[in-house]
Amino acid sequence: MSDFTYPSDRGEDQRLDEQDRAIVLATQAGLPLVSDPWTAIGEQVGMNGEEVLSRMQAMLERGMIRRIAAVPNHYRLGYVANGMTVWDVADADIERLGREIAAIEGVSHCYQRPRHLPDWPYNLFAMLHGRSREEVEQQARVLRDCLGEACRDYRILYSSRILKKTGLRLAGAEPEAANNSLNNKNSWTDSNETDARG
């Protein structure tokens, strides 16, 4: 049996055995939209559903899989106004303020980015989604109030087109059924949005 090695965030090599690798290949395009996705994946890779689930939980615990989560298509849900708000806030306060902004309902991504002076003074980014630009602007006012005097300036950058969002993919042939799963139907991102999962 051969192993596949990759460096982890923890600074140590992680090993995928052939069974783990088969599970990753079968799920990297998304889980099947069925009542028991673990059994459906197991049928593709020659395991039962409990073993698939157990191996995925073990890979999560070891940090080999970062998370298992739904990726909603916010456009299909009616959230067609998507604005990346960018803020010029005092560097001394950014860590505290970033946590506060990230906790506000409606903020899907929030992170610190370096300034690029003199053209780009913004160092805090927060993504907002709304059914209209007015709704996004109303949400931005809530963020502005939270930032208070630490905020010197801000802008809202609206999405201009939709790009497909996918996570890191392992190379190799995917099981046939995996190709019939989500096929990224609900995995889209904004053109000016940086995926915080990377």
mmCIF file of C-alpha atoms in Angstrom:
data_model
loop_
_atom_site.group_PDB
_atom_site.id
_atom_site.type_symbol
_atom_site.label_atom_id
_atom_site.label_comp_id
_atom_site.label_asym_id
_atom_site.label_seq_id
_atom_site.Cartn_x
_atom_site.Cartn_y
_atom_site.Cartn_z
ATOM 1 C CA MET A 1 0.000 0.000 0.000
ATOM 2 C CA SER A 2 1.416 3.393 -0.929
ATOM 3 C CA ASP A 3 0.895 6.551 1.095
ATOM 4 C CA PHE A 4 0.421 10.119 -0.099
ATOM 5 C CA THR A 5 2.113 12.832 1.953
ATOM 6 C CA TYR A 6 1.468 16.553 2.174
ATOM 7 C CA PRO A 7 2.537 19.227 4.652
ATOM 8 C CA SER A 8 -0.141 20.354 7.099
ATOM 9 C CA ASP A 9 -0.794 23.686 8.806
ATOM 10 C CA ARG A 10 0.710 22.124 11.904
ATOM 11 C CA GLY A 11 4.118 21.916 10.238
ATOM 12 C CA GLU A 12 4.232 18.142 10.120
ATOM 13 C CA ASP A 13 3.742 15.730 7.257
ATOM 14 C CA GLN A 14 0.342 14.074 7.134
ATOM 15 C CA ARG A 15 -0.220 10.775 5.405
ATOM 16 C CA LEU A 16 -3.239 9.788 3.367
ATOM 17 C CA ASP A 17 -3.513 6.064 2.897
ATOM 18 C CA GLU A 18 -5.172 4.771 -0.248
ATOM 19 C CA GLN A 19 -8.592 4.526 1.415
ATOM 20 C CA ASP A 20 -8.466 8.095 2.749
ATOM 21 C CA ARG A 21 -7.305 9.310 -0.634
ATOM 22 C CA ALA A 22 -10.192 7.490 -2.343
ATOM 23 C CA ILE A 23 -12.634 9.215 0.039
ATOM 24 C CA VAL A 24 -11.094 12.631 -0.644
ATOM 25 C CA LEU A 25 -11.278 12.051 -4.398
ATOM 26 C CA ALA A 26 -14.898 10.932 -4.117
ATOM 27 C CA THR A 27 -15.939 13.967 -2.029
ATOM 28 C CA GLN A 28 -13.821 16.838 -3.268
ATOM 29 C CA ALA A 29 -16.505 17.950 -5.744
ATOM 30 C CA GLY A 30 -19.110 17.833 -2.968
ATOM 31 C CA LEU A 31 -21.173 15.278 -1.114
ATOM 32 C CA PRO A 32 -23.973 13.507 -2.986
ATOM 33 C CA LEU A 33 -27.355 15.146 -2.402
ATOM 34 C CA VAL A 34 -28.978 12.052 -0.947
ATOM 35 C CA SER A 35 -30.332 11.213 2.512
ATOM 36 C CA ASP A 36 -27.234 9.145 3.417
ATOM 37 C CA PRO A 37 -24.201 10.618 1.641
ATOM 38 C CA TRP A 38 -21.741 8.488 3.667
ATOM 39 C CA THR A 39 -23.209 5.244 2.325
ATOM 40 C CA ALA A 40 -23.297 6.676 -1.194
ATOM 41 C CA ILE A 41 -19.604 7.587 -0.935
ATOM 42 C CA GLY A 42 -18.880 4.163 0.576
ATOM 43 C CA GLU A 43 -20.427 2.481 -2.442
ATOM 44 C CA GLN A 44 -17.998 4.398 -4.660
ATOM 45 C CA VAL A 45 -14.898 3.517 -2.672
ATOM 46 C CA GLY A 46 -15.707 0.012 -1.426
ATOM 47 C CA MET A 47 -16.493 0.763 2.237
ATOM 48 C CA ASN A 48 -19.594 1.015 4.352
ATOM 49 C CA GLY A 49 -20.987 4.412 5.310
ATOM 50 C CA GLU A 50 -19.873 4.180 8.948
ATOM 51 C CA GLU A 51 -16.258 3.606 7.898
ATOM 52 C CA VAL A 52 -16.391 6.557 5.493
ATOM 53 C CA LEU A 53 -17.768 8.818 8.230
ATOM 54 C CA SER A 54 -15.225 7.555 10.760
ATOM 55 C CA ARG A 55 -12.326 8.145 8.366
ATOM 56 C CA MET A 56 -13.561 11.650 7.510
ATOM 57 C CA GLN A 57 -13.858 12.508 11.199
ATOM 58 C CA ALA A 58 -10.315 11.231 11.752
ATOM 59 C CA MET A 59 -9.029 13.352 8.852
ATOM 60 C CA LEU A 60 -10.802 16.386 10.361
ATOM 61 C CA GLU A 61 -9.203 15.754 13.749
ATOM 62 C CA ARG A 62 -5.745 15.427 12.158
ATOM 63 C CA GLY A 63 -6.265 18.620 10.156
ATOM 64 C CA MET A 64 -6.130 16.835 6.817
ATOM 65 C CA ILE A 65 -9.643 18.094 6.065
ATOM 66 C CA ARG A 66 -10.260 21.639 7.199
ATOM 67 C CA ARG A 67 -14.052 21.458 7.446
ATOM 68 C CA ILE A 68 -17.205 19.864 6.097
ATOM 69 C CA ALA A 69 -19.857 22.469 5.489
ATOM 70 C CA ALA A 70 -22.625 23.561 3.170
ATOM 71 C CA VAL A 71 -21.659 26.192 0.604
ATOM 72 C CA PRO A 72 -24.893 28.016 -0.200
ATOM 73 C CA ASN A 73 -25.350 29.725 -3.522
ATOM 74 C CA HIS A 74 -26.380 33.106 -2.185
ATOM 75 C CA TYR A 75 -27.392 34.305 -5.658
ATOM 76 C CA ARG A 76 -29.991 31.545 -5.903
ATOM 77 C CA LEU A 77 -31.195 32.514 -2.438
ATOM 78 C CA GLY A 78 -31.818 36.054 -3.660
ATOM 79 C CA TYR A 79 -28.706 37.710 -2.245
ATOM 80 C CA VAL A 80 -27.654 39.403 -5.477
ATOM 81 C CA ALA A 81 -25.950 42.471 -3.997
ATOM 82 C CA ASN A 82 -22.596 41.376 -2.630
ATOM 83 C CA GLY A 83 -20.247 43.995 -1.338
ATOM 84 C CA MET A 84 -16.733 43.672 -0.033
ATOM 85 C CA THR A 85 -16.399 46.470 2.485
ATOM 86 C CA VAL A 86 -12.836 47.696 2.962
ATOM 87 C CA TRP A 87 -11.901 49.757 6.004
ATOM 88 C CA ASP A 88 -8.971 51.940 6.980
ATOM 89 C CA VAL A 89 -8.740 51.375 10.718
ATOM 90 C CA ALA A 90 -6.051 52.073 13.281
ATOM 91 C CA ASP A 91 -3.481 49.265 13.260
ATOM 92 C CA ALA A 92 -3.392 49.231 17.056
ATOM 93 C CA ASP A 93 -7.085 48.297 17.183
ATOM 94 C CA ILE A 94 -7.448 46.027 14.169
ATOM 95 C CA GLU A 95 -7.237 42.684 15.965
ATOM 96 C CA ARG A 96 -9.970 43.583 18.442
ATOM 97 C CA LEU A 97 -12.112 45.311 15.831
ATOM 98 C CA GLY A 98 -11.707 42.457 13.362
ATOM 99 C CA ARG A 99 -13.138 40.030 15.913
ATOM 100 C CA GLU A 100 -16.052 42.368 16.626
ATOM 101 C CA ILE A 101 -16.821 42.897 12.939
ATOM 102 C CA ALA A 102 -16.585 39.163 12.189
ATOM 103 C CA ALA A 103 -19.212 38.499 14.870
ATOM 104 C CA ILE A 104 -21.794 40.835 13.302
ATOM 105 C CA GLU A 105 -24.657 39.042 11.595
ATOM 106 C CA GLY A 106 -24.372 39.259 7.826
ATOM 107 C CA VAL A 107 -20.564 39.305 7.677
ATOM 108 C CA SER A 108 -19.512 36.147 5.857
ATOM 109 C CA HIS A 109 -15.773 36.853 5.617
ATOM 110 C CA CYS A 110 -13.604 39.200 7.658
ATOM 111 C CA TYR A 111 -9.849 39.452 7.580
ATOM 112 C CA GLN A 112 -6.881 41.770 7.815
ATOM 113 C CA ARG A 113 -4.947 42.667 4.665
ATOM 114 C CA PRO A 114 -1.822 44.787 4.205
ATOM 115 C CA ARG A 115 -2.172 48.392 3.139
ATOM 116 C CA HIS A 116 -0.645 49.442 -0.205
ATOM 117 C CA LEU A 117 0.085 53.098 0.383
ATOM 118 C CA PRO A 118 -0.390 55.648 -0.944
ATOM 119 C CA ASP A 119 -3.091 54.172 -3.210
ATOM 120 C CA TRP A 120 -4.767 51.637 -0.919
ATOM 121 C CA PRO A 121 -5.068 52.558 2.773
ATOM 122 C CA TYR A 122 -7.580 49.804 3.643
ATOM 123 C CA ASN A 123 -6.480 47.081 6.043
ATOM 124 C CA LEU A 124 -9.726 45.408 7.184
ATOM 125 C CA PHE A 125 -12.036 43.562 4.781
ATOM 126 C CA ALA A 126 -15.576 42.342 5.532
ATOM 127 C CA MET A 127 -17.907 40.711 3.001
ATOM 128 C CA LEU A 128 -21.610 41.563 3.125
ATOM 129 C CA HIS A 129 -24.510 40.032 1.204
ATOM 130 C CA GLY A 130 -27.893 41.610 0.590
ATOM 131 C CA ARG A 131 -30.915 41.434 -1.664
ATOM 132 C CA SER A 132 -30.163 44.998 -2.776
ATOM 133 C CA ARG A 133 -27.344 47.524 -2.571
ATOM 134 C CA GLU A 134 -29.414 49.519 -0.114
ATOM 135 C CA GLU A 135 -29.480 46.502 2.194
ATOM 136 C CA VAL A 136 -25.687 46.126 1.943
ATOM 137 C CA GLU A 137 -25.215 49.854 2.621
ATOM 138 C CA GLN A 138 -27.427 49.570 5.692
ATOM 139 C CA GLN A 139 -25.283 46.667 6.945
ATOM 140 C CA ALA A 140 -22.141 48.715 6.247
ATOM 141 C CA ARG A 141 -23.479 51.506 8.473
ATOM 142 C CA VAL A 142 -23.716 48.977 11.320
ATOM 143 C CA LEU A 143 -20.061 48.082 10.778
ATOM 144 C CA ARG A 144 -19.136 51.770 10.608
ATOM 145 C CA ASP A 145 -20.831 52.402 13.950
ATOM 146 C CA CYS A 146 -18.998 49.438 15.471
ATOM 147 C CA LEU A 147 -15.608 50.713 14.277
ATOM 148 C CA GLY A 148 -16.227 54.175 15.689
ATOM 149 C CA GLU A 149 -13.348 56.639 15.772
ATOM 150 C CA ALA A 150 -10.834 53.936 14.812
ATOM 151 C CA CYS A 151 -12.249 54.068 11.266
ATOM 152 C CA ARG A 152 -10.727 56.722 9.004
ATOM 153 C CA ASP A 153 -12.367 55.744 5.701
ATOM 154 C CA TYR A 154 -14.155 52.918 3.928
ATOM 155 C CA ARG A 155 -15.509 51.771 0.568
ATOM 156 C CA ILE A 156 -17.911 49.141 -0.678
ATOM 157 C CA LEU A 157 -16.759 47.141 -3.710
ATOM 158 C CA TYR A 158 -19.648 45.335 -5.372
ATOM 159 C CA SER A 159 -19.236 42.084 -7.260
ATOM 160 C CA SER A 160 -19.205 42.454 -11.016
ATOM 161 C CA ARG A 161 -19.317 38.761 -11.967
ATOM 162 C CA ILE A 162 -19.522 35.301 -10.485
ATOM 163 C CA LEU A 163 -16.573 32.945 -10.417
ATOM 164 C CA LYS A 164 -16.702 29.278 -9.591
ATOM 165 C CA LYS A 165 -15.438 28.461 -6.101
ATOM 166 C CA THR A 166 -13.644 25.220 -5.460
ATOM 167 C CA GLY A 167 -11.354 24.018 -2.749
ATOM 168 C CA LEU A 168 -7.981 22.412 -3.168
ATOM 169 C CA ARG A 169 -8.216 19.316 -5.370
ATOM 170 C CA LEU A 170 -6.092 16.197 -5.346
ATOM 171 C CA ALA A 171 -4.882 15.090 -8.745
ATOM 172 C CA GLY A 172 -6.102 11.755 -9.953
ATOM 173 C CA ALA A 173 -9.064 10.033 -11.477
ATOM 174 C CA GLU A 174 -12.261 10.650 -9.587
ATOM 175 C CA PRO A 175 -14.801 7.883 -9.101
ATOM 176 C CA GLU A 176 -17.610 8.166 -11.635
ATOM 177 C CA ALA A 177 -20.263 8.843 -9.036
ATOM 178 C CA ALA A 178 -18.282 11.747 -7.654
ATOM 179 C CA ASN A 179 -18.685 13.443 -11.011
ATOM 180 C CA ASN A 180 -22.442 13.120 -10.613
ATOM 181 C CA SER A 181 -22.551 14.824 -7.232
ATOM 182 C CA LEU A 182 -22.775 18.540 -6.636
ATOM 183 C CA ASN A 183 -20.572 19.466 -9.586
ATOM 184 C CA ASN A 184 -20.128 22.802 -7.861
ATOM 185 C CA LYS A 185 -23.713 23.789 -8.573
ATOM 186 C CA ASN A 186 -23.769 25.689 -5.323
ATOM 187 C CA SER A 187 -20.163 26.791 -5.207
ATOM 188 C CA TRP A 188 -19.754 30.298 -6.493
ATOM 189 C CA THR A 189 -17.786 33.268 -5.333
ATOM 190 C CA ASP A 190 -17.597 36.933 -6.069
ATOM 191 C CA SER A 191 -15.052 38.382 -8.429
ATOM 192 C CA ASN A 192 -13.597 40.646 -5.771
ATOM 193 C CA GLU A 193 -13.899 38.173 -2.916
ATOM 194 C CA THR A 194 -10.903 36.368 -1.508
ATOM 195 C CA ASP A 195 -11.822 32.988 -0.159
ATOM 196 C CA ALA A 196 -10.883 32.816 3.483
ATOM 197 C CA ARG A 197 -10.798 29.030 3.391
ATOM 198 C CA GLY A 198 -7.522 28.937 1.476
#
